[in-house]
Amino acid sequence: MISECLVHPVASIGKNNYGCLEAMDRGRDEKFMRAALNEAKKGLGQTSPNPAVGAVLVVGNRIVARGHHRRAGRDHAEVECLRNFPGAVPARATLYVTLEPCSTEGRTAPCADAILQAGVRNVVVGAIDVNPRHSGKGIVKLRNAGVTVRNGVLADDCAQINEAFNKWIVTGRPFVIGKCGMSLDGRLTRPAGESRWITGHSARRHAHQLRATADAILVGAQTVRTDNPRLTVRGVPSARQPHRVVLSRSGNLPQHAHLFSDRHASRTLIYRRKSLAAVLKNLGERGVTSVLIEGGGEVFSQALDARVIDKVHLYLGPILTAGPIIAFPGRGAETTASALRLQRISYEQIGQSVCIIGYPEVRPSE
């Protein structure tokens, strides 16, 4: 008896229909989807405003071709993967792709058409496209052409690597990450006259890798005046330089600052007397899918108080400084019960520093 998941009802598109395929080897599918995820990660920070997608073609128990989306306007992962396979695709081959193949033409032709033209008869999909205009249509198109499609394999992992794209596509607003390096006593600075570094070299290198995944880095005017930051990605080969965004009430900024005088000056945006919400809305309209807030403490605190931060990266240095600048000087919570809490928290020791990553809890009213 054929499982009903192998039939092509539209109702099953949005569900994880893998579970009712009891005869299939879940471990095998997850193994190859992880390989496709590793391909997708190669494009992180490079593909915006497109999602990062990876694909592998499997014959028997062996990967015979790989591909990933490299940049907007370039071939999508499925097309690159199939192009990397010499000759005709065997009927027993299976294509694993982290995101549902597109079914409409944009800068490139629909991937679903390329899959059909290549003669692929088996496709395993990780996450469904969240765009309402496309969601499920690629799978329907393949199934209507007789292709066996299984979806929902490592769906959460496949969706998470595109968490910024997914928010932007659904809301029009960029995904906001709050990042700072701080001492154990919650300070952003050392005493005057001493080295400004609180975290170690390894943690700072890790932070540059985070910068490489963002479309824009946002700071306040006082950070520009005090620190004269570059806000560039360094030490990450082939990284795309993000926009540098400055919030200023007065517009009185030092014109000799790196942000206005270096070779990336054209990518610096100044917003004068604009609310953070208005700035994020405008950045979303510009196609910015992710924003990394780096300082100073006042801007970070405003963002936390306004509940616009989607994710935090806190780097804790092994030092007590009693420095003059507090990390989060915002109005804070009136009670412990109303405090902003993190969920899905992870801790990673990086050299002598600790990186804490978490997602602010979304309350029902929000």
JSON list of N, CA, C and O in Angstrom, two decimals, residues 4-18 20 128 135-137 139-141 143-144 149 151:
[
{"chain": "A", "resi": 4, "resn": "GLU", "atom": "N", "xyz": [0.01, 7.77, 1.87]},
{"chain": "A", "resi": 4, "resn": "GLU", "atom": "CA", "xyz": [-0.66, 8.92, 1.28]},
{"chain": "A", "resi": 4, "resn": "GLU", "atom": "C", "xyz": [0.27, 10.12, 1.16]},
{"chain": "A", "resi": 4, "resn": "GLU", "atom": "O", "xyz": [-0.02, 11.07, 0.44]},
{"chain": "A", "resi": 5, "resn": "CYS", "atom": "N", "xyz": [1.41, 10.08, 1.82]},
{"chain": "A", "resi": 5, "resn": "CYS", "atom": "CA", "xyz": [2.36, 11.18, 1.69]},
{"chain": "A", "resi": 5, "resn": "CYS", "atom": "C", "xyz": [3.01, 11.18, 0.31]},
{"chain": "A", "resi": 5, "resn": "CYS", "atom": "O", "xyz": [3.62, 12.16, -0.09]},
{"chain": "A", "resi": 6, "resn": "LEU", "atom": "N", "xyz": [2.94, 10.07, -0.40]},
{"chain": "A", "resi": 6, "resn": "LEU", "atom": "CA", "xyz": [3.52, 10.02, -1.73]},
{"chain": "A", "resi": 6, "resn": "LEU", "atom": "C", "xyz": [2.54, 10.51, -2.79]},
{"chain": "A", "resi": 6, "resn": "LEU", "atom": "O", "xyz": [2.91, 10.71, -3.93]},
{"chain": "A", "resi": 7, "resn": "VAL", "atom": "N", "xyz": [1.26, 10.65, -2.40]},
{"chain": "A", "resi": 7, "resn": "VAL", "atom": "CA", "xyz": [0.31, 11.26, -3.29]},
{"chain": "A", "resi": 7, "resn": "VAL", "atom": "C", "xyz": [0.57, 12.77, -3.25]},
{"chain": "A", "resi": 7, "resn": "VAL", "atom": "O", "xyz": [1.36, 13.25, -2.48]},
{"chain": "A", "resi": 8, "resn": "HIS", "atom": "N", "xyz": [-0.10, 13.53, -4.08]},
{"chain": "A", "resi": 8, "resn": "HIS", "atom": "CA", "xyz": [0.29, 14.93, -4.21]},
{"chain": "A", "resi": 8, "resn": "HIS", "atom": "C", "xyz": [-0.75, 15.92, -3.72]},
{"chain": "A", "resi": 8, "resn": "HIS", "atom": "O", "xyz": [-1.07, 16.88, -4.40]},
{"chain": "A", "resi": 9, "resn": "PRO", "atom": "N", "xyz": [-1.34, 15.73, -2.56]},
{"chain": "A", "resi": 9, "resn": "PRO", "atom": "CA", "xyz": [-2.34, 16.70, -2.10]},
{"chain": "A", "resi": 9, "resn": "PRO", "atom": "C", "xyz": [-1.69, 18.00, -1.67]},
{"chain": "A", "resi": 9, "resn": "PRO", "atom": "O", "xyz": [-0.67, 18.01, -1.00]},
{"chain": "A", "resi": 10, "resn": "VAL", "atom": "N", "xyz": [-2.30, 19.12, -2.07]},
{"chain": "A", "resi": 10, "resn": "VAL", "atom": "CA", "xyz": [-1.76, 20.42, -1.68]},
{"chain": "A", "resi": 10, "resn": "VAL", "atom": "C", "xyz": [-1.78, 20.57, -0.17]},
{"chain": "A", "resi": 10, "resn": "VAL", "atom": "O", "xyz": [-0.93, 21.22, 0.43]},
{"chain": "A", "resi": 11, "resn": "ALA", "atom": "N", "xyz": [-2.73, 19.93, 0.50]},
{"chain": "A", "resi": 11, "resn": "ALA", "atom": "CA", "xyz": [-2.87, 20.08, 1.96]},
{"chain": "A", "resi": 11, "resn": "ALA", "atom": "C", "xyz": [-1.64, 19.63, 2.71]},
{"chain": "A", "resi": 11, "resn": "ALA", "atom": "O", "xyz": [-1.40, 20.05, 3.84]},
{"chain": "A", "resi": 12, "resn": "SER", "atom": "N", "xyz": [-0.83, 18.76, 2.11]},
{"chain": "A", "resi": 12, "resn": "SER", "atom": "CA", "xyz": [0.34, 18.24, 2.82]},
{"chain": "A", "resi": 12, "resn": "SER", "atom": "C", "xyz": [1.58, 19.08, 2.62]},
{"chain": "A", "resi": 12, "resn": "SER", "atom": "O", "xyz": [2.61, 18.81, 3.20]},
{"chain": "A", "resi": 13, "resn": "ILE", "atom": "N", "xyz": [1.49, 20.15, 1.80]},
{"chain": "A", "resi": 13, "resn": "ILE", "atom": "CA", "xyz": [2.67, 20.93, 1.46]},
{"chain": "A", "resi": 13, "resn": "ILE", "atom": "C", "xyz": [3.32, 21.54, 2.68]},
{"chain": "A", "resi": 13, "resn": "ILE", "atom": "O", "xyz": [4.52, 21.46, 2.88]},
{"chain": "A", "resi": 14, "resn": "GLY", "atom": "N", "xyz": [2.52, 22.19, 3.52]},
{"chain": "A", "resi": 14, "resn": "GLY", "atom": "CA", "xyz": [3.10, 22.92, 4.63]},
{"chain": "A", "resi": 14, "resn": "GLY", "atom": "C", "xyz": [3.46, 22.08, 5.82]},
{"chain": "A", "resi": 14, "resn": "GLY", "atom": "O", "xyz": [3.97, 22.57, 6.81]},
{"chain": "A", "resi": 15, "resn": "LYS", "atom": "N", "xyz": [3.19, 20.80, 5.77]},
{"chain": "A", "resi": 15, "resn": "LYS", "atom": "CA", "xyz": [3.46, 19.94, 6.92]},
{"chain": "A", "resi": 15, "resn": "LYS", "atom": "C", "xyz": [4.75, 19.17, 6.75]},
{"chain": "A", "resi": 15, "resn": "LYS", "atom": "O", "xyz": [5.24, 18.99, 5.64]},
{"chain": "A", "resi": 16, "resn": "ASN", "atom": "N", "xyz": [5.29, 18.71, 7.85]},
{"chain": "A", "resi": 16, "resn": "ASN", "atom": "CA", "xyz": [6.41, 17.79, 7.78]},
{"chain": "A", "resi": 16, "resn": "ASN", "atom": "C", "xyz": [5.83, 16.41, 7.46]},
{"chain": "A", "resi": 16, "resn": "ASN", "atom": "O", "xyz": [5.34, 15.72, 8.33]},
{"chain": "A", "resi": 17, "resn": "ASN", "atom": "N", "xyz": [5.84, 16.03, 6.17]},
{"chain": "A", "resi": 17, "resn": "ASN", "atom": "CA", "xyz": [5.22, 14.77, 5.78]},
{"chain": "A", "resi": 17, "resn": "ASN", "atom": "C", "xyz": [6.19, 13.62, 5.82]},
{"chain": "A", "resi": 17, "resn": "ASN", "atom": "O", "xyz": [5.90, 12.54, 5.36]},
{"chain": "A", "resi": 18, "resn": "TYR", "atom": "N", "xyz": [7.37, 13.90, 6.39]},
{"chain": "A", "resi": 18, "resn": "TYR", "atom": "CA", "xyz": [8.37, 12.85, 6.45]},
{"chain": "A", "resi": 18, "resn": "TYR", "atom": "C", "xyz": [7.95, 11.74, 7.42]},
{"chain": "A", "resi": 18, "resn": "TYR", "atom": "O", "xyz": [8.21, 10.57, 7.19]},
{"chain": "A", "resi": 20, "resn": "CYS", "atom": "N", "xyz": [5.30, 10.12, 8.08]},
{"chain": "A", "resi": 20, "resn": "CYS", "atom": "CA", "xyz": [4.47, 9.01, 7.69]},
{"chain": "A", "resi": 20, "resn": "CYS", "atom": "C", "xyz": [5.13, 8.14, 6.62]},
{"chain": "A", "resi": 20, "resn": "CYS", "atom": "O", "xyz": [4.50, 7.25, 6.08]},
{"chain": "A", "resi": 128, "resn": "ILE", "atom": "N", "xyz": [10.09, 25.05, 3.82]},
{"chain": "A", "resi": 128, "resn": "ILE", "atom": "CA", "xyz": [9.17, 25.61, 2.84]},
{"chain": "A", "resi": 128, "resn": "ILE", "atom": "C", "xyz": [9.43, 27.12, 2.74]},
{"chain": "A", "resi": 128, "resn": "ILE", "atom": "O", "xyz": [9.70, 27.78, 3.74]},
{"chain": "A", "resi": 135, "resn": "SER", "atom": "N", "xyz": [5.06, 30.10, -1.45]},
{"chain": "A", "resi": 135, "resn": "SER", "atom": "CA", "xyz": [5.03, 28.99, -0.51]},
{"chain": "A", "resi": 135, "resn": "SER", "atom": "C", "xyz": [4.26, 27.78, -1.03]},
{"chain": "A", "resi": 135, "resn": "SER", "atom": "O", "xyz": [3.07, 27.87, -1.33]},
{"chain": "A", "resi": 136, "resn": "GLY", "atom": "N", "xyz": [4.98, 26.67, -1.17]},
{"chain": "A", "resi": 136, "resn": "GLY", "atom": "CA", "xyz": [4.37, 25.41, -1.59]},
{"chain": "A", "resi": 136, "resn": "GLY", "atom": "C", "xyz": [4.24, 25.23, -3.08]},
{"chain": "A", "resi": 136, "resn": "GLY", "atom": "O", "xyz": [4.07, 24.10, -3.56]},
{"chain": "A", "resi": 137, "resn": "LYS", "atom": "N", "xyz": [4.35, 26.31, -3.85]},
{"chain": "A", "resi": 137, "resn": "LYS", "atom": "CA", "xyz": [4.10, 26.20, -5.28]},
{"chain": "A", "resi": 137, "resn": "LYS", "atom": "C", "xyz": [5.18, 25.42, -6.01]},
{"chain": "A", "resi": 137, "resn": "LYS", "atom": "O", "xyz": [4.89, 24.72, -6.99]},
{"chain": "A", "resi": 139, "resn": "ILE", "atom": "N", "xyz": [6.87, 22.90, -4.79]},
{"chain": "A", "resi": 139, "resn": "ILE", "atom": "CA", "xyz": [6.64, 21.48, -4.51]},
{"chain": "A", "resi": 139, "resn": "ILE", "atom": "C", "xyz": [5.46, 20.96, -5.33]},
{"chain": "A", "resi": 139, "resn": "ILE", "atom": "O", "xyz": [5.51, 19.86, -5.89]},
{"chain": "A", "resi": 140, "resn": "VAL", "atom": "N", "xyz": [4.39, 21.75, -5.40]},
{"chain": "A", "resi": 140, "resn": "VAL", "atom": "CA", "xyz": [3.24, 21.34, -6.20]},
{"chain": "A", "resi": 140, "resn": "VAL", "atom": "C", "xyz": [3.62, 21.14, -7.66]},
{"chain": "A", "resi": 140, "resn": "VAL", "atom": "O", "xyz": [3.21, 20.17, -8.31]},
{"chain": "A", "resi": 141, "resn": "LYS", "atom": "N", "xyz": [4.43, 22.06, -8.17]},
{"chain": "A", "resi": 141, "resn": "LYS", "atom": "CA", "xyz": [4.84, 21.98, -9.57]},
{"chain": "A", "resi": 141, "resn": "LYS", "atom": "C", "xyz": [5.63, 20.70, -9.82]},
{"chain": "A", "resi": 141, "resn": "LYS", "atom": "O", "xyz": [5.41, 20.01, -10.83]},
{"chain": "A", "resi": 143, "resn": "ARG", "atom": "N", "xyz": [5.58, 17.89, -7.99]},
{"chain": "A", "resi": 143, "resn": "ARG", "atom": "CA", "xyz": [4.73, 16.72, -7.80]},
{"chain": "A", "resi": 143, "resn": "ARG", "atom": "C", "xyz": [3.76, 16.52, -8.97]},
{"chain": "A", "resi": 143, "resn": "ARG", "atom": "O", "xyz": [3.50, 15.40, -9.40]},
{"chain": "A", "resi": 144, "resn": "ASN", "atom": "N", "xyz": [3.24, 17.63, -9.49]},
{"chain": "A", "resi": 144, "resn": "ASN", "atom": "CA", "xyz": [2.33, 17.53, -10.63]},
{"chain": "A", "resi": 144, "resn": "ASN", "atom": "C", "xyz": [3.03, 16.98, -11.87]},
{"chain": "A", "resi": 144, "resn": "ASN", "atom": "O", "xyz": [2.37, 16.44, -12.77]},
{"chain": "A", "resi": 149, "resn": "VAL", "atom": "N", "xyz": [8.45, 14.01, -3.99]},
{"chain": "A", "resi": 149, "resn": "VAL", "atom": "CA", "xyz": [9.00, 15.06, -3.14]},
{"chain": "A", "resi": 149, "resn": "VAL", "atom": "C", "xyz": [8.69, 14.76, -1.68]},
{"chain": "A", "resi": 149, "resn": "VAL", "atom": "O", "xyz": [7.54, 14.50, -1.32]},
{"chain": "A", "resi": 151, "resn": "ASN", "atom": "N", "xyz": [9.24, 16.56, 2.09]},
{"chain": "A", "resi": 151, "resn": "ASN", "atom": "CA", "xyz": [9.62, 17.84, 2.67]},
{"chain": "A", "resi": 151, "resn": "ASN", "atom": "C", "xyz": [9.62, 17.77, 4.19]},
{"chain": "A", "resi": 151, "resn": "ASN", "atom": "O", "xyz": [9.06, 16.85, 4.77]}
]
